[in-house]
Amino acid sequence: MNLIGKKIVVTGGSGFLGSQIVKMLQEKGISDIIVPRSIDCDLRIPENCSKITKGADIVFHTAGNVGGIGYNKEHPASVFYDNIMMDTLMIEESRKNKVEKFIAIGTVCSYPKFVDVPFSEEQIWSGYPEETNASYGLSKKMMLVQSESYRQEYNFNSIVLVQTNLYGPGDNFDPNTSHVIPALIKKIHDAKNSNISEIEIWGDGTPSRDFLYVDDAARAAILAAERYEKSEPINIGSGNEVTIKELAEILIKLMNVKSQVVWNKQKPNGQPRRCLSIEKARREIGFEPQVRLEEGLKRTIEWYELLQDSSGKTSIN
């Protein structure tokens, strides 16, 4: 599908992933882009979803209520409700308004807690998600059901991208809602600035994750919009697995910190292992990650430290 000349809606378009999608669409010469803001467009309300999709050709749905392990444990009900309402209504109103194509952004949290690594798309229904992420993972997983059902009954063209953990400049560094990479960067940065000798990290460091630089994720979403036409899920990840312990060691080295890591084993580890197979993405849309983890971390650290220097603050929302 050629996106040039299309009217495109990007929900969450001012957020971490959505803003990069908007930027890349603009770089392709697309100017008719609608970015609804949550402050005046609550996507849990049908009328709002109908209003923003009326006359639209393409919808990238990146909006969501999401946070790290602590946030998900504290707010499982609101995470479930907010996401399932936004996702369901956005697909339904897009269908009603005859949107040509709907690109739904799913999550690696939808995969079962215990599954062969790397995760292949065929395994997504083989078990229950890891408990601390279940409300988020299952709410997003329902987009797969809705997408396939709507294709069967209405011939509605929707696709679901199952994305891994994203990171990069512009990430959320709020300690109450951030994911592991920004959380660790902030902790290490604060320890360095305050001469703190110990850095506490949740769990025991053994869980593994698959981290994808946000620019690569945005590029994959656009490639899928142009080239993928099926309701079956398609994984978007780096294809590489790194433990939290290894991640912490890389960050400490890059940030030149002498503090010692203390693992708080009373806190949850989360899912034991996560790494997505991206063979299908390579085959179907020609996706290949371009930014290696260490390079992406350097860019993220530089962005965060520059922001701290310019603002005089130690954290951002």
CSV table of C-alpha atoms in Angstrom, one decimal:
chain,number,residue,atom,x,y,z
A,1,MET,CA,0.0,0.0,0.0
A,2,ASN,CA,1.3,3.4,-1.0
A,3,LEU,CA,0.9,5.8,2.0
A,4,ILE,CA,1.6,9.0,0.0
A,5,GLY,CA,-1.5,11.1,-0.3
A,6,LYS,CA,-3.4,9.3,2.4
A,7,LYS,CA,-5.0,10.9,5.4
A,8,ILE,CA,-3.4,9.2,8.4
A,9,VAL,CA,-4.4,9.2,12.1
A,10,VAL,CA,-1.7,8.3,14.7
A,11,THR,CA,-3.2,7.8,18.1
A,12,GLY,CA,-0.5,8.4,20.8
A,13,GLY,CA,1.1,10.5,18.1
A,14,SER,CA,2.7,12.8,20.7
A,15,GLY,CA,4.0,9.8,22.7
A,16,PHE,CA,7.3,7.8,22.6
A,17,LEU,CA,6.6,5.5,19.6
A,18,GLY,CA,3.8,7.6,18.0
A,19,SER,CA,5.9,10.7,17.6
A,20,GLN,CA,8.6,8.8,15.8
A,21,ILE,CA,6.0,7.3,13.4
A,22,VAL,CA,4.7,10.8,12.7
A,23,LYS,CA,8.2,12.1,12.1
A,24,MET,CA,9.0,9.3,9.7
A,25,LEU,CA,5.8,9.8,7.8
A,26,GLN,CA,6.5,13.5,7.4
A,27,GLU,CA,10.0,12.6,6.1
A,28,LYS,CA,8.3,10.5,3.4
A,29,GLY,CA,6.4,13.6,2.3
A,30,ILE,CA,3.1,12.9,4.1
A,31,SER,CA,1.5,16.0,5.5
A,32,ASP,CA,-2.1,15.0,6.2
A,33,ILE,CA,-1.5,13.5,9.6
A,34,ILE,CA,-4.0,13.7,12.5
A,35,VAL,CA,-2.6,13.4,16.1
A,36,PRO,CA,-5.4,13.4,18.7
A,37,ARG,CA,-4.3,14.4,22.2
A,38,SER,CA,-5.5,12.5,25.2
A,39,ILE,CA,-6.2,15.7,27.1
A,40,ASP,CA,-9.2,16.5,24.8
A,41,CYS,CA,-9.8,13.2,23.1
A,42,ASP,CA,-10.5,10.3,25.5
A,43,LEU,CA,-10.3,7.2,23.3
A,44,ARG,CA,-12.5,5.2,25.8
A,45,ILE,CA,-15.4,7.2,24.5
A,46,PRO,CA,-17.0,5.9,21.2
A,47,GLU,CA,-17.9,9.4,19.8
A,48,ASN,CA,-14.2,10.5,20.1
A,49,CYS,CA,-13.0,7.5,18.2
A,50,SER,CA,-15.6,8.0,15.6
A,51,LYS,CA,-14.7,11.7,15.2
A,52,ILE,CA,-11.0,11.2,14.7
A,53,THR,CA,-11.3,8.3,12.2
A,54,LYS,CA,-14.0,9.9,10.1
A,55,GLY,CA,-12.5,10.5,6.6
A,56,ALA,CA,-9.2,8.8,7.5
A,57,ASP,CA,-7.5,6.3,5.2
A,58,ILE,CA,-4.9,4.8,7.6
A,59,VAL,CA,-4.8,4.5,11.4
A,60,PHE,CA,-1.7,3.7,13.4
A,61,HIS,CA,-3.0,2.9,16.9
A,62,THR,CA,-0.1,3.4,19.3
A,63,ALA,CA,-2.0,4.8,22.3
A,64,GLY,CA,-2.2,2.9,25.5
A,65,ASN,CA,-2.0,2.9,29.3
A,66,VAL,CA,1.3,1.2,30.0
A,67,GLY,CA,4.1,1.2,32.6
A,68,GLY,CA,6.6,-1.1,34.2
A,69,ILE,CA,6.2,-4.0,36.5
A,70,GLY,CA,5.4,-1.9,39.6
A,71,TYR,CA,2.8,0.2,37.7
A,72,ASN,CA,1.1,-2.9,36.3
A,73,LYS,CA,1.0,-4.6,39.7
A,74,GLU,CA,-0.5,-1.5,41.3
A,75,HIS,CA,-3.0,-0.6,38.6
A,76,PRO,CA,-4.1,-3.9,36.9
A,77,ALA,CA,-7.8,-3.0,36.6
A,78,SER,CA,-7.3,0.5,35.0
A,79,VAL,CA,-4.6,-0.9,32.7
A,80,PHE,CA,-6.9,-3.6,31.5
A,81,TYR,CA,-10.0,-1.4,31.2
A,82,ASP,CA,-8.3,1.6,29.5
A,83,ASN,CA,-6.5,-0.5,26.9
A,84,ILE,CA,-9.3,-2.9,26.0
A,85,MET,CA,-11.8,0.0,25.7
A,86,MET,CA,-9.4,2.1,23.5
A,87,ASP,CA,-8.4,-0.8,21.3
A,88,THR,CA,-11.9,-2.2,20.8
A,89,LEU,CA,-13.5,1.2,20.1
A,90,MET,CA,-10.7,2.4,17.8
A,91,ILE,CA,-11.1,-0.8,15.6
A,92,GLU,CA,-14.9,-0.6,15.6
A,93,GLU,CA,-15.2,3.0,14.7
A,94,SER,CA,-12.4,2.7,12.1
A,95,ARG,CA,-14.5,-0.1,10.5
A,96,LYS,CA,-17.6,1.9,10.6
A,97,ASN,CA,-15.8,4.9,9.0
A,98,LYS,CA,-14.4,2.7,6.2
A,99,VAL,CA,-10.8,3.2,7.1
A,100,GLU,CA,-8.6,1.4,4.5
A,101,LYS,CA,-6.1,0.0,6.9
A,102,PHE,CA,-5.7,-0.2,10.7
A,103,ILE,CA,-2.2,-0.9,12.2
A,104,ALA,CA,-2.5,-2.0,15.8
A,105,ILE,CA,0.5,-2.0,18.1
A,106,GLY,CA,0.5,-5.0,20.4
A,107,THR,CA,2.9,-6.2,23.0
A,108,VAL,CA,5.4,-9.0,23.8
A,109,CYS,CA,3.5,-9.1,27.2
A,110,SER,CA,0.8,-11.0,25.4
A,111,TYR,CA,3.0,-14.1,25.1
A,112,PRO,CA,2.8,-16.9,27.6
A,113,LYS,CA,5.0,-16.8,30.7
A,114,PHE,CA,6.7,-20.0,29.7
A,115,VAL,CA,7.4,-20.5,26.0
A,116,ASP,CA,10.3,-21.5,23.8
A,117,VAL,CA,12.8,-18.8,23.1
A,118,PRO,CA,12.8,-17.0,20.7
A,119,PHE,CA,9.0,-16.5,20.7
A,120,SER,CA,7.4,-17.4,17.4
A,121,GLU,CA,4.0,-16.0,16.4
A,122,GLU,CA,2.5,-19.5,16.5
A,123,GLN,CA,3.1,-19.7,20.2
A,124,ILE,CA,1.2,-16.7,21.3
A,125,TRP,CA,-1.9,-18.7,22.3
A,126,SER,CA,-0.1,-21.5,24.0
A,127,GLY,CA,-0.4,-20.3,27.6
A,128,TYR,CA,-1.2,-17.5,30.1
A,129,PRO,CA,1.0,-14.4,30.3
A,130,GLU,CA,3.3,-13.6,33.1
A,131,GLU,CA,1.1,-12.6,36.1
A,132,THR,CA,2.5,-9.0,36.6
A,133,ASN,CA,1.8,-8.1,33.0
A,134,ALA,CA,-1.3,-10.2,32.4
A,135,SER,CA,-3.9,-7.4,32.5
A,136,TYR,CA,-1.9,-5.4,29.9
A,137,GLY,CA,-0.9,-8.4,27.8
A,138,LEU,CA,-4.4,-9.9,27.6
A,139,SER,CA,-6.1,-6.6,26.9
A,140,LYS,CA,-3.7,-6.0,23.9
A,141,LYS,CA,-4.0,-9.7,22.8
A,142,MET,CA,-7.7,-9.2,22.2
A,143,MET,CA,-6.8,-7.0,19.2
A,144,LEU,CA,-5.7,-10.2,17.5
A,145,VAL,CA,-9.2,-11.7,18.0
A,146,GLN,CA,-10.9,-8.5,16.9
A,147,SER,CA,-8.7,-8.1,13.9
A,148,GLU,CA,-9.3,-11.6,12.6
A,149,SER,CA,-13.0,-11.5,13.4
A,150,TYR,CA,-13.5,-8.2,11.6
A,151,ARG,CA,-11.5,-9.5,8.6
A,152,GLN,CA,-13.8,-12.5,8.4
A,153,GLU,CA,-17.1,-10.8,8.8
A,154,TYR,CA,-16.5,-7.3,7.4
A,155,ASN,CA,-13.4,-7.7,5.3
A,156,PHE,CA,-11.8,-5.0,7.4
A,157,ASN,CA,-8.1,-4.6,6.7
A,158,SER,CA,-6.3,-4.6,10.1
A,159,ILE,CA,-2.9,-5.9,11.2
A,160,VAL,CA,-1.4,-6.4,14.6
A,161,LEU,CA,2.3,-5.9,15.4
A,162,VAL,CA,3.6,-7.6,18.5
A,163,GLN,CA,6.3,-5.3,19.7
A,164,THR,CA,9.1,-6.0,22.2
A,165,ASN,CA,10.4,-3.6,24.8
A,166,LEU,CA,11.2,-0.3,23.2
A,167,TYR,CA,13.8,2.3,24.4
A,168,GLY,CA,15.5,5.4,23.1
A,169,PRO,CA,15.6,9.2,23.4
A,170,GLY,CA,12.2,10.6,24.4
A,171,ASP,CA,11.4,7.6,26.6
A,172,ASN,CA,9.5,7.9,29.9
A,173,PHE,CA,11.8,8.4,32.8
A,174,ASP,CA,9.1,8.8,35.5
A,175,PRO,CA,10.2,6.3,38.2
A,176,ASN,CA,6.5,5.5,38.8
A,177,THR,CA,5.7,4.3,35.3
A,178,SER,CA,9.0,3.8,33.4
A,179,HIS,CA,10.3,0.6,31.9
A,180,VAL,CA,13.6,-1.0,32.8
A,181,ILE,CA,16.1,0.9,30.6
A,182,PRO,CA,15.0,4.4,31.5
A,183,ALA,CA,14.6,3.3,35.1
A,184,LEU,CA,18.1,2.1,35.3
A,185,ILE,CA,19.6,5.1,33.4
A,186,LYS,CA,17.9,7.4,35.9
A,187,LYS,CA,19.1,5.3,38.9
A,188,ILE,CA,22.6,5.2,37.7
A,189,HIS,CA,22.6,8.9,36.8
A,190,ASP,CA,21.3,9.8,40.2
A,191,ALA,CA,23.9,7.6,42.0
A,192,LYS,CA,26.7,9.2,40.0
A,193,ASN,CA,25.6,12.8,40.7
A,194,SER,CA,24.9,12.1,44.4
A,195,ASN,CA,28.0,9.8,45.0
A,196,ILE,CA,25.7,7.0,46.1
A,197,SER,CA,27.7,3.8,46.6
A,198,GLU,CA,24.9,1.3,45.9
A,199,ILE,CA,22.2,1.0,43.2
A,200,GLU,CA,19.2,-1.1,44.0
A,201,ILE,CA,17.6,-3.1,41.1
A,202,TRP,CA,14.5,-5.2,41.4
A,203,GLY,CA,14.8,-9.0,41.1
A,204,ASP,CA,17.9,-11.1,40.8
A,205,GLY,CA,19.2,-10.0,37.3
A,206,THR,CA,18.6,-13.3,35.6
A,207,PRO,CA,15.5,-12.4,33.4
A,208,SER,CA,16.3,-11.7,29.8
A,209,ARG,CA,14.7,-9.1,27.5
A,210,ASP,CA,14.7,-8.2,23.8
A,211,PHE,CA,15.2,-4.4,23.5
A,212,LEU,CA,14.4,-2.5,20.3
A,213,TYR,CA,15.4,1.1,19.5
A,214,VAL,CA,12.4,3.3,19.0
A,215,ASP,CA,13.4,4.4,15.5
A,216,ASP,CA,13.6,0.8,14.4
A,217,ALA,CA,10.1,0.2,15.8
A,218,ALA,CA,8.6,3.1,14.0
A,219,ARG,CA,10.3,2.1,10.7
A,220,ALA,CA,8.9,-1.4,11.2
A,221,ALA,CA,5.4,-0.1,11.7
A,222,ILE,CA,5.5,1.9,8.5
A,223,LEU,CA,6.9,-1.0,6.6
A,224,ALA,CA,4.1,-3.2,7.9
A,225,ALA,CA,1.5,-0.6,6.8
A,226,GLU,CA,3.0,-0.6,3.3
A,227,ARG,CA,3.6,-4.3,2.9
A,228,TYR,CA,1.7,-6.6,5.4
A,229,GLU,CA,-2.0,-7.5,4.7
A,230,LYS,CA,-2.8,-10.3,7.2
A,231,SER,CA,-4.5,-10.6,10.5
A,232,GLU,CA,-2.0,-13.1,11.9
A,233,PRO,CA,0.4,-11.4,14.3
A,234,ILE,CA,3.8,-10.3,13.2
A,235,ASN,CA,6.7,-9.9,15.8
A,236,ILE,CA,8.7,-6.7,15.8
A,237,GLY,CA,11.9,-7.0,17.9
A,238,SER,CA,15.7,-6.9,17.8
A,239,GLY,CA,16.1,-10.7,17.7
A,240,ASN,CA,18.7,-10.5,20.5
A,241,GLU,CA,18.4,-11.5,24.1
A,242,VAL,CA,20.1,-9.8,27.0
A,243,THR,CA,19.8,-10.4,30.8
A,244,ILE,CA,18.9,-7.5,33.1
A,245,LYS,CA,22.3,-8.1,34.8
A,246,GLU,CA,24.1,-7.8,31.5
A,247,LEU,CA,22.1,-4.6,30.7
A,248,ALA,CA,23.0,-3.1,34.1
A,249,GLU,CA,26.7,-3.8,33.5
A,250,ILE,CA,26.6,-2.2,30.0
A,251,LEU,CA,24.9,0.9,31.4
A,252,ILE,CA,27.3,1.2,34.3
A,253,LYS,CA,30.2,1.0,32.0
A,254,LEU,CA,28.8,3.5,29.5
A,255,MET,CA,27.9,6.0,32.3
A,256,ASN,CA,31.3,5.5,34.0
A,257,VAL,CA,29.9,4.8,37.5
A,258,LYS,CA,31.7,3.1,40.3
A,259,SER,CA,28.6,2.2,42.4
A,260,GLN,CA,27.8,-1.4,43.2
A,261,VAL,CA,24.6,-3.1,42.2
A,262,VAL,CA,22.4,-4.5,44.9
A,263,TRP,CA,19.7,-6.9,43.7
A,264,ASN,CA,16.5,-6.7,45.7
A,265,LYS,CA,15.3,-10.3,45.4
A,266,GLN,CA,12.1,-9.5,47.3
A,267,LYS,CA,10.8,-7.7,44.3
A,268,PRO,CA,9.4,-9.5,41.2
A,269,ASN,CA,11.6,-10.6,38.3
A,270,GLY,CA,8.8,-10.5,35.8
A,271,GLN,CA,8.8,-12.9,32.9
A,272,PRO,CA,11.9,-15.3,33.0
A,273,ARG,CA,12.9,-14.8,29.4
A,274,ARG,CA,11.8,-12.7,26.4
A,275,CYS,CA,13.1,-12.6,22.9
A,276,LEU,CA,11.1,-12.4,19.8
A,277,SER,CA,11.8,-14.3,16.6
A,278,ILE,CA,11.8,-11.7,13.8
A,279,GLU,CA,12.1,-14.2,10.9
A,280,LYS,CA,8.5,-13.5,9.8
A,281,ALA,CA,9.1,-9.7,9.8
A,282,ARG,CA,12.3,-10.2,7.7
A,283,ARG,CA,10.4,-12.3,5.3
A,284,GLU,CA,7.1,-10.4,5.1
A,285,ILE,CA,8.1,-6.8,5.3
A,286,GLY,CA,11.9,-6.8,4.9
A,287,PHE,CA,12.5,-5.5,8.4
A,288,GLU,CA,16.0,-5.6,9.8
A,289,PRO,CA,16.9,-3.7,13.0
A,290,GLN,CA,19.6,-1.1,12.3
A,291,VAL,CA,20.6,0.2,15.8
A,292,ARG,CA,22.6,-2.1,18.0
A,293,LEU,CA,21.9,-2.1,21.8
A,294,GLU,CA,25.1,-0.5,22.9
A,295,GLU,CA,24.8,2.3,20.3
A,296,GLY,CA,21.1,2.8,21.2
A,297,LEU,CA,21.9,3.0,24.9
A,298,LYS,CA,24.6,5.6,24.2
A,299,ARG,CA,22.2,7.8,22.3
A,300,THR,CA,19.6,7.4,25.1
A,301,ILE,CA,22.1,8.3,27.8
A,302,GLU,CA,23.4,11.3,25.9
A,303,TRP,CA,19.8,12.6,25.4
A,304,TYR,CA,18.8,12.1,29.0
A,305,GLU,CA,22.0,13.7,30.4
A,306,LEU,CA,21.7,16.6,28.1
A,307,LEU,CA,18.2,17.1,29.2
A,308,GLN,CA,19.2,17.0,32.9
A,309,ASP,CA,22.0,19.6,32.2
A,310,SER,CA,19.6,21.9,30.5
A,311,SER,CA,16.8,21.6,32.9
A,312,GLY,CA,18.7,21.3,36.2
A,313,LYS,CA,16.3,18.6,37.2
A,314,THR,CA,17.0,14.9,38.1
A,315,SER,CA,14.0,13.4,36.6
A,316,ILE,CA,11.3,14.0,33.9
A,317,ASN,CA,7.8,12.9,33.2
